[in-house]
Amino acid sequence: MQTLTGASLAERTAEGVRFAFDGGWECRMFVLADDLVRVLFVRPEGLREPRTWMVAPRGEDVPWQGHDRLDVARFPRPTFDVDTHQCDVAIRAGALRIVVRLDPFGLEWAFSGTPFAADRPTSAYQWSHKSGALRHLMVRQSGDRYFGLGDKTGRLDKHGRRMRTLALDALGYDAEKGDPLYKHWPYVIARDDESEIAYGFFYDTLSSATFDLGCEHDNYHGLYRYCEIEDGDLDYYVFVGPRIRDVVRKFTELTGRMAFGPRWSLGYANTAMSLTDAPDAQARLSGFIASAAKNEIPLSAFHFGSGYSSIGRRRYVFTWNRGKFPD
């Protein structure tokens, strides 16, 4: 992959700053709030995904046609300071400070004067002319902790894993190591080992992506992690906690929250393909529910999956298999 080189400060804008690279690439940084900064890379030919459906600040619903990716009018956009030097540019908004190295290009993040994250000093932003893939590489410490990415297998802390975000059916997956698993959820919560500051990285892309959180190793580059987007735009948001629960709250403020559901939806809901795929599925399901009641296991709901819809080896979602479910 090729590295973005030749960075220079192009201009300060009302929303942030813009950097230019050799070959016509641009990096646009938007100061959206005192604890929220967005980083967008634009190809010479423009954006691959000019509209977004993933960001809904202040509880506003997303229109059917999506939002213009370059429109940031929905955010507070506070005042910020920009200090230019020979080798870097410093941006300050509230307690958040970002130092942008120009050669090689990379970002260093600090909160209340304490560093908590940084791009890799070597080749932090890469792209492939042949495949269209984009890669963002960051420094990693051995004690860092990583959470998120939606439905994923194994331990809660994903340090050391390499996983994909891809909406793919995963019937029969391995509960410890299986991947990908159903969801496209390009969002990581990180907790810096040295500062103990928690922060979030959200990549706004509909393209499938690979997150390497410490699986890959290279003696030349030191410890690092990366996100590789298969073929879309590199457009990411960074928000500081400083605690994990603060990061979660700020992420839901950025992307929108679900409507509060009924009380039973907060209880235990079970599903099992082995029950609904069995020839006597209705009897097996009734027996399972009776067993749960006998053993005093609270059960709020049973999700049938797609077993009710099978005809032979195929699934037909709006069909009931009356042989397996007479009633």
Coordinates of C-alpha atoms in Angstrom, one line a residue:
M1 CA 0.0 0.0 0.0
Q2 CA 1.1 3.6 -0.6
T3 CA 1.6 6.1 2.2
L4 CA 0.1 9.6 2.0
T5 CA 3.0 12.1 1.9
G6 CA 3.8 15.7 1.3
A7 CA 1.3 17.1 3.8
S8 CA 0.9 20.9 4.2
L9 CA -1.6 23.1 6.0
A10 CA -4.0 24.3 3.2
E11 CA -6.4 26.5 5.2
R12 CA -8.2 27.1 8.5
T13 CA -12.0 26.9 8.0
A14 CA -14.9 27.8 10.2
E15 CA -15.3 24.2 11.3
G16 CA -11.6 23.1 11.5
V17 CA -8.5 22.8 9.3
R18 CA -7.7 21.3 5.9
F19 CA -4.5 19.7 4.9
A20 CA -3.3 18.9 1.4
F21 CA -1.1 16.0 0.2
D22 CA 0.9 15.1 -2.8
G23 CA -1.3 13.5 -5.5
G24 CA -4.4 15.6 -4.7
W25 CA -5.5 13.9 -1.5
E26 CA -7.0 16.1 1.4
C27 CA -7.5 15.6 5.1
R28 CA -10.3 17.7 6.6
M29 CA -10.5 18.0 10.4
F30 CA -13.8 19.2 12.0
V31 CA -14.0 20.4 15.6
L32 CA -17.6 19.4 16.3
A33 CA -17.6 19.8 20.1
D34 CA -15.1 20.3 22.9
D35 CA -14.8 16.5 23.2
L36 CA -15.5 15.4 19.6
V37 CA -13.3 15.8 16.5
R38 CA -13.8 14.3 13.1
V39 CA -11.1 13.4 10.6
L40 CA -12.1 12.9 6.9
F41 CA -9.8 11.9 4.0
V42 CA -10.9 12.9 0.5
R43 CA -9.5 11.2 -2.6
P44 CA -8.5 13.3 -5.6
E45 CA -11.6 12.1 -7.4
G46 CA -13.9 12.9 -4.4
L47 CA -15.8 10.8 -1.9
R48 CA -16.9 7.2 -2.6
E49 CA -19.7 7.5 -0.1
P50 CA -20.9 11.2 -0.4
R51 CA -23.9 10.5 1.9
T52 CA -24.1 9.0 5.4
W53 CA -26.9 7.2 7.3
M54 CA -24.9 6.5 10.4
V55 CA -24.7 9.8 12.2
A56 CA -27.7 11.3 14.0
P57 CA -26.7 13.9 16.6
R58 CA -29.1 15.5 19.1
G59 CA -31.7 12.8 18.5
E60 CA -32.5 13.8 15.0
D61 CA -33.7 11.0 12.7
V62 CA -31.8 10.4 9.5
P63 CA -33.8 11.2 6.3
W64 CA -34.4 8.5 3.8
Q65 CA -31.8 10.0 1.4
G66 CA -29.2 10.2 4.2
H67 CA -27.1 13.3 5.0
D68 CA -24.5 15.1 3.0
R69 CA -21.2 13.8 4.4
L70 CA -19.6 17.3 4.2
D71 CA -22.5 19.0 6.1
V72 CA -21.6 19.5 9.8
A73 CA -24.3 22.1 10.6
R74 CA -26.0 19.7 13.0
F75 CA -23.1 19.9 15.5
P76 CA -22.3 22.7 18.1
R77 CA -18.9 23.6 16.4
P78 CA -17.3 25.5 19.4
T79 CA -14.5 28.0 19.1
F80 CA -11.0 26.5 18.8
D81 CA -7.4 27.6 18.6
V82 CA -4.9 26.7 15.9
D83 CA -1.1 27.2 16.4
T84 CA 1.1 26.6 13.4
H85 CA 4.8 25.6 13.6
Q86 CA 7.4 24.5 11.1
C87 CA 6.8 20.8 11.6
D88 CA 3.3 20.6 13.1
V89 CA 0.0 22.2 13.7
A90 CA -1.7 22.2 17.1
I91 CA -5.5 22.3 17.5
R92 CA -7.1 23.0 20.9
A93 CA -10.8 22.8 21.8
G94 CA -11.6 22.9 25.5
A95 CA -9.5 20.2 27.2
L96 CA -8.8 18.4 24.0
R97 CA -5.6 19.0 22.1
I98 CA -4.5 17.5 18.8
V99 CA -1.0 17.9 17.4
V100 CA -0.8 17.2 13.7
R101 CA 2.7 16.1 12.5
L102 CA 3.3 17.1 8.9
D103 CA 6.2 14.9 8.0
P104 CA 5.4 12.1 8.3
F105 CA 1.7 12.9 8.7
G106 CA 0.1 11.8 11.9
L107 CA -2.1 12.9 14.8
E108 CA -1.3 12.9 18.5
W109 CA -4.2 13.3 21.0
A110 CA -4.1 14.7 24.6
F111 CA -6.9 15.5 27.1
S112 CA -6.2 18.0 29.9
G113 CA -2.5 17.9 29.0
T114 CA -2.3 14.1 29.2
P115 CA -1.5 12.1 26.0
F116 CA -3.9 9.2 25.4
A117 CA -3.6 8.2 21.7
A118 CA -1.4 8.7 18.7
D119 CA -1.1 7.6 15.1
R120 CA 1.9 5.4 14.2
P121 CA 5.0 7.5 13.6
T122 CA 5.7 5.5 10.4
S123 CA 3.1 5.3 7.6
A124 CA 0.0 6.1 9.6
Y125 CA -2.3 6.6 6.5
Q126 CA -2.1 4.2 3.6
W127 CA -4.1 3.6 0.4
S128 CA -4.1 1.1 -2.4
H129 CA -4.6 2.4 -6.0
K130 CA -5.4 -1.1 -7.2
S131 CA -8.0 -2.2 -4.7
G132 CA -9.2 1.2 -3.3
A133 CA -8.5 0.0 0.3
L134 CA -7.6 2.5 3.0
R135 CA -5.7 1.9 6.2
H136 CA -5.4 3.9 9.5
L137 CA -2.6 2.8 11.8
M138 CA -2.1 3.8 15.4
V139 CA 0.3 3.3 18.3
R140 CA -0.6 0.4 20.7
Q141 CA 0.6 -0.3 24.2
S142 CA 0.7 -3.9 25.6
G143 CA -1.6 -2.9 28.4
D144 CA -4.3 -1.1 26.3
R145 CA -7.8 -2.5 26.4
Y146 CA -10.2 -2.6 23.4
F147 CA -13.9 -3.2 23.4
G148 CA -16.8 -2.8 21.0
L149 CA -17.3 -3.8 17.3
G150 CA -20.8 -5.1 18.0
D151 CA -21.5 -8.8 18.0
K152 CA -18.1 -10.5 18.5
T153 CA -17.0 -13.8 20.0
G154 CA -14.5 -14.5 22.8
R155 CA -13.3 -12.3 25.6
L156 CA -14.8 -8.8 26.2
D157 CA -11.3 -7.3 25.8
K158 CA -10.4 -7.7 22.1
H159 CA -6.7 -6.8 22.5
G160 CA -4.8 -9.2 20.3
R161 CA -7.6 -10.0 17.9
R162 CA -8.1 -9.3 14.2
M163 CA -11.8 -9.0 13.3
R164 CA -14.0 -7.9 10.4
T165 CA -17.2 -5.8 10.4
L166 CA -19.4 -7.5 7.8
A167 CA -23.1 -8.2 7.9
L168 CA -22.8 -11.9 7.2
D169 CA -24.9 -14.9 8.5
A170 CA -22.7 -16.9 10.8
L171 CA -24.7 -20.1 11.4
G172 CA -22.6 -22.6 13.4
Y173 CA -19.9 -20.1 14.4
D174 CA -17.2 -20.8 17.0
A175 CA -18.2 -19.0 20.2
E176 CA -14.5 -18.3 21.1
K177 CA -12.9 -17.4 17.8
G178 CA -15.5 -17.2 15.1
D179 CA -15.7 -14.1 12.9
P180 CA -17.3 -12.2 11.2
L181 CA -20.5 -12.4 13.1
Y182 CA -23.7 -10.8 11.7
K183 CA -23.1 -7.1 12.4
H184 CA -21.4 -4.2 10.7
W185 CA -20.4 -2.1 13.7
P186 CA -17.1 -0.1 13.0
Y187 CA -16.8 1.3 16.5
V188 CA -14.0 0.7 19.1
I189 CA -13.8 1.8 22.7
A190 CA -10.1 2.0 23.8
R191 CA -8.7 2.5 27.3
D192 CA -5.1 3.8 27.3
D193 CA -3.0 1.8 29.8
E194 CA -0.7 4.7 30.9
S195 CA -3.2 7.5 31.3
E196 CA -6.3 5.3 32.0
I197 CA -8.3 7.6 29.7
A198 CA -11.0 5.9 27.7
Y199 CA -11.9 7.2 24.2
G200 CA -13.9 6.0 21.2
F201 CA -13.1 5.7 17.5
F202 CA -16.1 5.5 15.1
Y203 CA -15.4 4.9 11.4
D204 CA -18.4 6.1 9.4
T205 CA -18.3 3.7 6.4
L206 CA -20.7 1.2 4.9
S207 CA -17.8 -0.7 3.4
S208 CA -16.6 -3.9 5.2
A209 CA -13.6 -3.2 7.4
T210 CA -10.9 -5.2 9.2
F211 CA -9.8 -4.2 12.7
D212 CA -6.4 -5.5 13.8
L213 CA -6.1 -4.8 17.6
G214 CA -2.7 -6.3 18.1
C215 CA -2.6 -9.4 16.0
E216 CA -0.1 -8.1 13.5
H217 CA 3.5 -7.5 14.5
D218 CA 6.5 -5.8 12.8
N219 CA 9.8 -5.0 14.5
Y220 CA 10.3 -1.9 12.3
H221 CA 7.1 -0.2 13.3
G222 CA 6.8 -1.3 17.0
L223 CA 3.5 -2.1 18.5
Y224 CA 0.5 -0.8 16.5
R225 CA -3.1 -1.5 15.6
Y226 CA -5.1 -0.5 12.5
C227 CA -8.4 -0.3 10.7
E228 CA -8.5 -1.2 7.0
I229 CA -11.5 -0.2 5.0
E230 CA -12.1 -2.3 2.0
D231 CA -13.3 0.3 -0.4
G232 CA -15.0 3.4 0.9
D233 CA -13.9 6.6 2.7
L234 CA -11.7 7.0 5.7
D235 CA -14.0 9.2 7.9
Y236 CA -13.6 8.7 11.6
Y237 CA -14.8 10.4 14.8
V238 CA -12.8 10.6 18.0
F239 CA -14.5 11.3 21.4
V240 CA -13.0 11.3 24.8
G241 CA -14.6 9.8 27.9
P242 CA -12.6 10.0 30.0
R243 CA -14.4 7.0 31.5
I244 CA -15.7 4.1 29.5
R245 CA -19.4 4.8 30.4
D246 CA -18.9 8.4 29.2
V247 CA -17.6 7.1 25.8
V248 CA -20.7 4.9 25.5
R249 CA -23.0 7.8 26.2
K250 CA -21.2 10.1 23.7
F251 CA -21.3 7.4 21.0
T252 CA -25.1 7.0 21.4
E253 CA -25.4 10.8 21.3
L254 CA -23.5 10.8 18.0
T255 CA -25.3 7.9 16.3
G256 CA -28.8 8.0 17.9
R257 CA -30.5 6.0 20.6
M258 CA -33.2 3.3 20.2
A259 CA -36.7 4.0 21.5
F260 CA -37.2 2.6 25.0
G261 CA -38.8 -0.8 24.6
P262 CA -41.4 -2.7 26.7
R263 CA -40.3 -4.1 30.1
W264 CA -40.4 -7.7 28.8
S265 CA -37.7 -6.8 26.2
L266 CA -35.2 -6.2 29.0
G267 CA -35.5 -9.8 30.2
Y268 CA -33.9 -13.0 29.1
A269 CA -34.8 -14.0 25.5
N270 CA -33.7 -17.4 24.3
T271 CA -33.2 -18.8 20.8
A272 CA -32.0 -22.1 19.5
M273 CA -31.9 -23.3 16.0
S274 CA -31.7 -27.0 17.1
L275 CA -35.3 -26.6 18.5
T276 CA -37.0 -24.9 15.6
D277 CA -35.2 -27.0 13.0
A278 CA -36.3 -30.3 14.7
P279 CA -39.1 -32.2 12.9
D280 CA -41.2 -32.0 16.2
A281 CA -40.2 -28.3 16.7
Q282 CA -43.4 -27.3 18.5
A283 CA -43.3 -30.1 21.0
R284 CA -39.5 -29.5 21.6
L285 CA -40.1 -25.7 22.1
S286 CA -43.0 -26.3 24.5
G287 CA -40.8 -28.8 26.5
F288 CA -38.0 -26.2 26.7
I289 CA -40.3 -23.5 28.0
A290 CA -41.8 -26.0 30.6
S291 CA -38.2 -26.9 31.7
A292 CA -37.3 -23.3 32.2
A293 CA -40.4 -22.8 34.4
K294 CA -39.7 -26.0 36.4
N295 CA -36.1 -24.8 37.1
E296 CA -37.3 -21.3 37.9
I297 CA -35.4 -19.7 35.0
P298 CA -37.1 -16.4 34.0
L299 CA -37.8 -16.4 30.3
S300 CA -39.3 -13.3 28.8
A301 CA -39.3 -14.3 25.1
F302 CA -38.3 -17.0 22.7
H303 CA -37.0 -16.0 19.2
F304 CA -37.8 -18.6 16.6
G305 CA -35.0 -17.6 14.2
S306 CA -35.8 -18.9 10.7
G307 CA -36.6 -22.5 11.6
Y308 CA -40.4 -21.9 11.4
S309 CA -40.1 -20.9 7.7
S310 CA -38.2 -23.9 6.3
I311 CA -39.4 -25.9 3.3
G312 CA -36.9 -28.7 2.8
R313 CA -33.4 -27.1 3.0
R314 CA -34.6 -23.6 2.1
R315 CA -36.0 -20.7 4.1
Y316 CA -39.1 -18.7 3.2
V317 CA -39.5 -15.9 5.7
F318 CA -43.2 -15.3 5.4
T319 CA -44.1 -19.0 5.5
W320 CA -45.0 -21.2 8.4
N321 CA -44.0 -24.8 8.4
R322 CA -47.2 -26.4 9.5
G323 CA -45.6 -29.8 9.8
K324 CA -43.2 -28.6 12.5
F325 CA -45.6 -26.1 14.0
P326 CA -49.2 -27.4 13.7
D327 CA -50.5 -24.6 15.9

